[in-house]
Amino acid sequence: ETGVTQTPRHLVMGMTNKKSLKCEQHLGHNAMYWYKQSAKKPLELMFVYSLEERVENNSVPSRFSPECPNSSHLFLHLHTLQPEDSALYLCASSQERGAGELFFGEGSRLTVL
Amino acid sequence: GQQVMQIPQYQHVQEGEDFTTYCNSSTTLSNIQWYKQRPGGHPVFLIQLVKSGEVKKQKRLTFQFGEAKKNSSLHITATQTTDVGTYFCAGRKAAGNKLTFGGGTRVLVKP
């Protein structure tokens, strides 16, 4: 139990589908993050939210659309993805943005056919 | 931009032996963190180093931050099968900045 819960754990989708990844943190943290982990690549930071406000978007294609309705929930909406988007998508939280350690969820393994 | 490199990329270790993995940053860091990701798992925070030359120990793991605060190392003694996984370092250039992760060292233990 990490305090950060991600659903679904596994997702297979076609290139024309629309799906969403969900993340919930039970730690009372103010910052939440989406990371992409592909084989043979470092962890790539996608989006950062601090107190529900998006503060960082690292040149992520518009087919990935984040949403943070409150400080405990984070979504990643997916549409018209490409096979190269197949990866493990990790949600993380920290007490404050840019400080302290990250608490990761167990990840959502995405396969795009 | 800031880059964090880890070597080696892979480490095959005989059970009971020691090994060291290294982390090098292209810029001076305010702090560095280490994470461990077991196969099929997610990264889990191990430790944070802040001071120049700092050394911290966790049982068989010894973490060191370089004097120039641009590099760090993780030394594991008497490796066990439970040490299998990928070890990531992550550096922060300044307080409030994002963490930049290295590519990780994947550790495989031969019994």
CSV table of C-alpha atoms in Angstrom, one decimal:
chain,number,residue,atom,x,y,z
A,1,GLU,CA,0.0,0.0,0.0
A,2,THR,CA,1.8,3.1,-1.2
A,3,GLY,CA,-0.9,5.7,-0.5
A,4,VAL,CA,-1.1,6.3,-4.3
A,5,THR,CA,-3.6,4.2,-6.2
A,6,GLN,CA,-3.8,3.9,-9.9
A,7,THR,CA,-6.5,2.3,-12.1
A,8,PRO,CA,-6.6,0.5,-14.3
A,9,ARG,CA,-3.4,-1.5,-13.8
A,10,HIS,CA,-3.5,-2.8,-17.3
A,11,LEU,CA,-5.1,-1.2,-20.4
A,12,VAL,CA,-5.1,-2.3,-24.1
A,13,MET,CA,-6.6,0.1,-26.5
A,14,GLY,CA,-6.8,0.7,-30.2
A,15,MET,CA,-5.5,3.9,-31.9
A,16,THR,CA,-9.0,5.3,-32.2
A,17,ASN,CA,-10.1,4.6,-28.7
A,18,LYS,CA,-10.6,7.1,-25.9
A,19,LYS,CA,-9.7,6.0,-22.4
A,20,SER,CA,-8.6,7.5,-19.1
A,21,LEU,CA,-6.1,6.7,-16.4
A,22,LYS,CA,-7.0,7.5,-12.8
A,23,CYS,CA,-4.8,8.3,-9.9
A,24,GLU,CA,-5.8,8.9,-6.3
A,25,GLN,CA,-3.5,9.8,-3.4
A,26,HIS,CA,-4.4,9.4,0.2
A,27,LEU,CA,-1.4,11.2,1.7
A,28,GLY,CA,-2.7,14.8,1.8
A,29,HIS,CA,0.0,15.9,-0.6
A,30,ASN,CA,-0.2,19.1,-2.6
A,31,ALA,CA,1.6,18.1,-5.8
A,32,MET,CA,0.9,15.3,-8.3
A,33,TYR,CA,2.8,14.1,-11.3
A,34,TRP,CA,2.4,11.9,-14.4
A,35,TYR,CA,5.5,10.0,-15.5
A,36,LYS,CA,6.0,7.8,-18.6
A,37,GLN,CA,8.3,4.8,-18.3
A,38,SER,CA,9.3,3.1,-21.5
A,39,ALA,CA,11.8,0.3,-22.0
A,40,LYS,CA,15.4,1.5,-22.2
A,41,LYS,CA,14.5,5.2,-21.4
A,42,PRO,CA,14.7,7.2,-18.2
A,43,LEU,CA,11.6,8.1,-16.4
A,44,GLU,CA,10.0,11.0,-18.4
A,45,LEU,CA,8.1,13.7,-16.5
A,46,MET,CA,4.9,14.5,-18.4
A,47,PHE,CA,2.8,16.8,-16.2
A,48,VAL,CA,3.0,18.5,-12.8
A,49,TYR,CA,0.1,19.8,-10.8
A,50,SER,CA,0.4,21.8,-7.7
A,51,LEU,CA,-2.7,22.6,-5.7
A,52,GLU,CA,-4.8,21.5,-8.7
A,53,GLU,CA,-3.0,23.9,-11.0
A,54,ARG,CA,-1.0,22.6,-13.9
A,55,VAL,CA,2.5,24.0,-13.4
A,56,GLU,CA,4.5,22.0,-15.9
A,57,ASN,CA,3.9,20.4,-19.3
A,58,ASN,CA,7.0,18.9,-20.8
A,59,SER,CA,6.2,19.1,-24.5
A,60,VAL,CA,3.7,16.2,-24.2
A,61,PRO,CA,1.6,15.6,-27.4
A,62,SER,CA,-2.0,16.9,-27.2
A,63,ARG,CA,-3.3,13.3,-27.4
A,64,PHE,CA,-2.5,13.2,-23.7
A,65,SER,CA,-4.8,15.4,-21.7
A,66,PRO,CA,-4.4,15.7,-17.9
A,67,GLU,CA,-7.1,16.7,-15.5
A,68,CYS,CA,-6.8,17.5,-11.8
A,69,PRO,CA,-10.3,18.1,-10.3
A,70,ASN,CA,-8.9,18.3,-6.7
A,71,SER,CA,-5.6,17.8,-4.9
A,72,SER,CA,-6.3,14.1,-4.3
A,73,HIS,CA,-7.2,13.0,-7.9
A,74,LEU,CA,-5.4,13.1,-11.1
A,75,PHE,CA,-6.5,11.8,-14.5
A,76,LEU,CA,-4.8,11.3,-17.8
A,77,HIS,CA,-7.2,11.3,-20.7
A,78,LEU,CA,-6.0,9.4,-23.8
A,79,HIS,CA,-7.2,9.6,-27.4
A,80,THR,CA,-5.9,8.7,-30.8
A,81,LEU,CA,-2.7,7.2,-29.3
A,82,GLN,CA,0.1,5.7,-31.3
A,83,PRO,CA,1.8,2.3,-30.7
A,84,GLU,CA,4.9,4.1,-29.5
A,85,ASP,CA,2.8,5.5,-26.6
A,86,SER,CA,2.7,2.0,-25.1
A,87,ALA,CA,4.5,2.2,-21.8
A,88,LEU,CA,4.0,2.2,-18.0
A,89,TYR,CA,2.4,5.4,-16.9
A,90,LEU,CA,3.2,6.2,-13.3
A,91,CYS,CA,1.4,8.7,-11.1
A,92,ALA,CA,3.3,10.2,-8.1
A,93,SER,CA,2.7,12.7,-5.4
A,94,SER,CA,4.8,14.8,-3.1
A,95,GLN,CA,4.1,17.0,-0.1
A,96,GLU,CA,5.0,20.1,-2.1
A,97,ARG,CA,6.1,20.6,-5.7
A,98,GLY,CA,9.8,20.5,-6.0
A,99,ALA,CA,10.5,19.3,-2.5
A,100,GLY,CA,10.8,16.0,-0.7
A,101,GLU,CA,10.5,12.5,-2.1
A,102,LEU,CA,8.0,11.2,-4.6
A,103,PHE,CA,5.5,8.5,-3.7
A,104,PHE,CA,4.7,6.5,-6.8
A,105,GLY,CA,1.6,4.5,-7.6
A,106,GLU,CA,1.9,1.0,-9.0
A,107,GLY,CA,1.4,2.3,-12.5
A,108,SER,CA,-0.9,1.6,-15.4
A,109,ARG,CA,0.6,-0.6,-18.1
A,110,LEU,CA,-0.7,0.7,-21.5
A,111,THR,CA,-0.6,-1.2,-24.7
A,112,VAL,CA,-1.7,0.6,-27.9
A,113,LEU,CA,-2.5,-1.7,-30.8
B,1,GLY,CA,19.1,21.0,-20.1
B,2,GLN,CA,20.1,19.0,-17.1
B,3,GLN,CA,21.2,15.5,-17.6
B,4,VAL,CA,21.7,12.7,-15.1
B,5,MET,CA,23.7,9.6,-16.2
B,6,GLN,CA,24.0,6.3,-14.4
B,7,ILE,CA,26.6,3.6,-14.9
B,8,PRO,CA,26.6,0.8,-15.3
B,9,GLN,CA,23.3,0.2,-17.1
B,10,TYR,CA,23.3,-3.4,-16.1
B,11,GLN,CA,25.1,-5.1,-13.2
B,12,HIS,CA,25.3,-8.9,-12.8
B,13,VAL,CA,26.5,-9.7,-9.3
B,14,GLN,CA,27.3,-13.0,-7.6
B,15,GLU,CA,25.3,-13.4,-4.4
B,16,GLY,CA,27.5,-12.3,-1.5
B,17,GLU,CA,29.6,-9.9,-3.5
B,18,ASP,CA,29.7,-6.1,-3.3
B,19,PHE,CA,29.1,-3.7,-6.1
B,20,THR,CA,28.8,0.1,-6.7
B,21,THR,CA,26.6,2.0,-9.1
B,22,TYR,CA,27.4,5.6,-10.0
B,23,CYS,CA,25.3,8.7,-10.8
B,24,ASN,CA,26.7,11.8,-12.6
B,25,SER,CA,24.9,15.1,-13.2
B,26,SER,CA,25.8,17.6,-15.9
B,27,THR,CA,25.0,20.4,-13.3
B,28,THR,CA,25.5,21.0,-9.6
B,29,LEU,CA,22.6,19.7,-7.6
B,30,SER,CA,20.9,20.9,-4.5
B,31,ASN,CA,20.1,17.3,-3.5
B,32,ILE,CA,20.0,13.8,-4.9
B,33,GLN,CA,17.6,11.0,-4.3
B,34,TRP,CA,17.8,7.3,-4.8
B,35,TYR,CA,14.9,5.0,-5.7
B,36,LYS,CA,14.5,1.2,-6.2
B,37,GLN,CA,12.1,-0.4,-8.6
B,38,ARG,CA,11.6,-4.2,-8.2
B,39,PRO,CA,10.8,-6.2,-11.4
B,40,GLY,CA,7.1,-5.5,-12.2
B,41,GLY,CA,6.9,-2.9,-9.5
B,42,HIS,CA,7.1,0.8,-9.1
B,43,PRO,CA,9.9,3.1,-7.9
B,44,VAL,CA,10.2,3.4,-4.1
B,45,PHE,CA,12.1,6.1,-2.4
B,46,LEU,CA,15.3,5.0,-0.6
B,47,ILE,CA,17.1,8.1,0.5
B,48,GLN,CA,17.9,11.8,-0.1
B,49,LEU,CA,21.4,13.4,0.2
B,50,VAL,CA,21.7,17.1,0.6
B,51,LYS,CA,25.2,18.0,1.9
B,52,SER,CA,28.4,18.0,0.0
B,53,GLY,CA,30.3,14.8,0.8
B,54,GLU,CA,27.4,13.3,2.8
B,55,VAL,CA,27.4,9.6,3.4
B,56,LYS,CA,24.4,7.7,4.6
B,57,LYS,CA,23.9,4.0,5.4
B,58,GLN,CA,20.9,1.8,5.3
B,59,LYS,CA,21.9,-1.7,6.5
B,60,ARG,CA,24.0,-3.0,3.6
B,61,LEU,CA,23.5,0.1,1.4
B,62,THR,CA,25.8,3.0,1.5
B,63,PHE,CA,25.0,6.2,-0.3
B,64,GLN,CA,27.4,9.0,-1.0
B,65,PHE,CA,27.1,12.5,-2.4
B,66,GLY,CA,30.2,13.9,-4.0
B,67,GLU,CA,32.1,17.0,-2.7
B,68,ALA,CA,31.1,19.0,-5.8
B,69,LYS,CA,27.5,17.8,-5.5
B,70,LYS,CA,27.5,16.6,-9.1
B,71,ASN,CA,27.8,12.9,-8.5
B,72,SER,CA,26.6,10.2,-6.2
B,73,SER,CA,27.2,6.5,-5.6
B,74,LEU,CA,25.3,3.6,-4.1
B,75,HIS,CA,27.4,0.7,-2.7
B,76,ILE,CA,25.8,-2.6,-1.7
B,77,THR,CA,27.7,-5.1,0.3
B,78,ALA,CA,27.1,-8.8,0.5
B,79,THR,CA,24.5,-8.7,-2.3
B,80,GLN,CA,21.3,-10.8,-1.7
B,81,THR,CA,18.6,-11.9,-4.1
B,82,THR,CA,16.3,-9.3,-2.5
B,83,ASP,CA,18.6,-6.6,-4.0
B,84,VAL,CA,17.4,-7.5,-7.5
B,85,GLY,CA,15.8,-4.5,-9.2
B,86,THR,CA,16.6,-1.2,-10.9
B,87,TYR,CA,18.2,1.6,-8.9
B,88,PHE,CA,17.5,5.1,-10.0
B,89,CYS,CA,19.1,8.3,-8.9
B,90,ALA,CA,17.3,11.6,-9.3
B,91,GLY,CA,18.8,15.0,-9.0
B,92,ARG,CA,17.3,18.4,-8.2
B,93,LYS,CA,19.1,21.5,-9.5
B,94,ALA,CA,17.6,23.8,-7.0
B,95,ALA,CA,14.8,23.8,-4.4
B,96,GLY,CA,11.5,23.9,-6.2
B,97,ASN,CA,12.9,22.4,-9.3
B,98,LYS,CA,11.8,19.2,-10.9
B,99,LEU,CA,13.6,15.9,-10.3
B,100,THR,CA,15.6,14.6,-13.2
B,101,PHE,CA,16.0,10.9,-13.2
B,102,GLY,CA,18.9,8.9,-14.4
B,103,GLY,CA,18.4,5.9,-16.7
B,104,GLY,CA,18.9,3.4,-13.8
B,105,THR,CA,21.2,0.5,-13.0
B,106,ARG,CA,19.5,-2.8,-13.4
B,107,VAL,CA,20.9,-5.3,-10.9
B,108,LEU,CA,20.7,-9.0,-11.4
B,109,VAL,CA,21.9,-11.4,-8.7
B,110,LYS,CA,23.3,-14.8,-9.5
B,111,PRO,CA,22.7,-17.3,-6.6
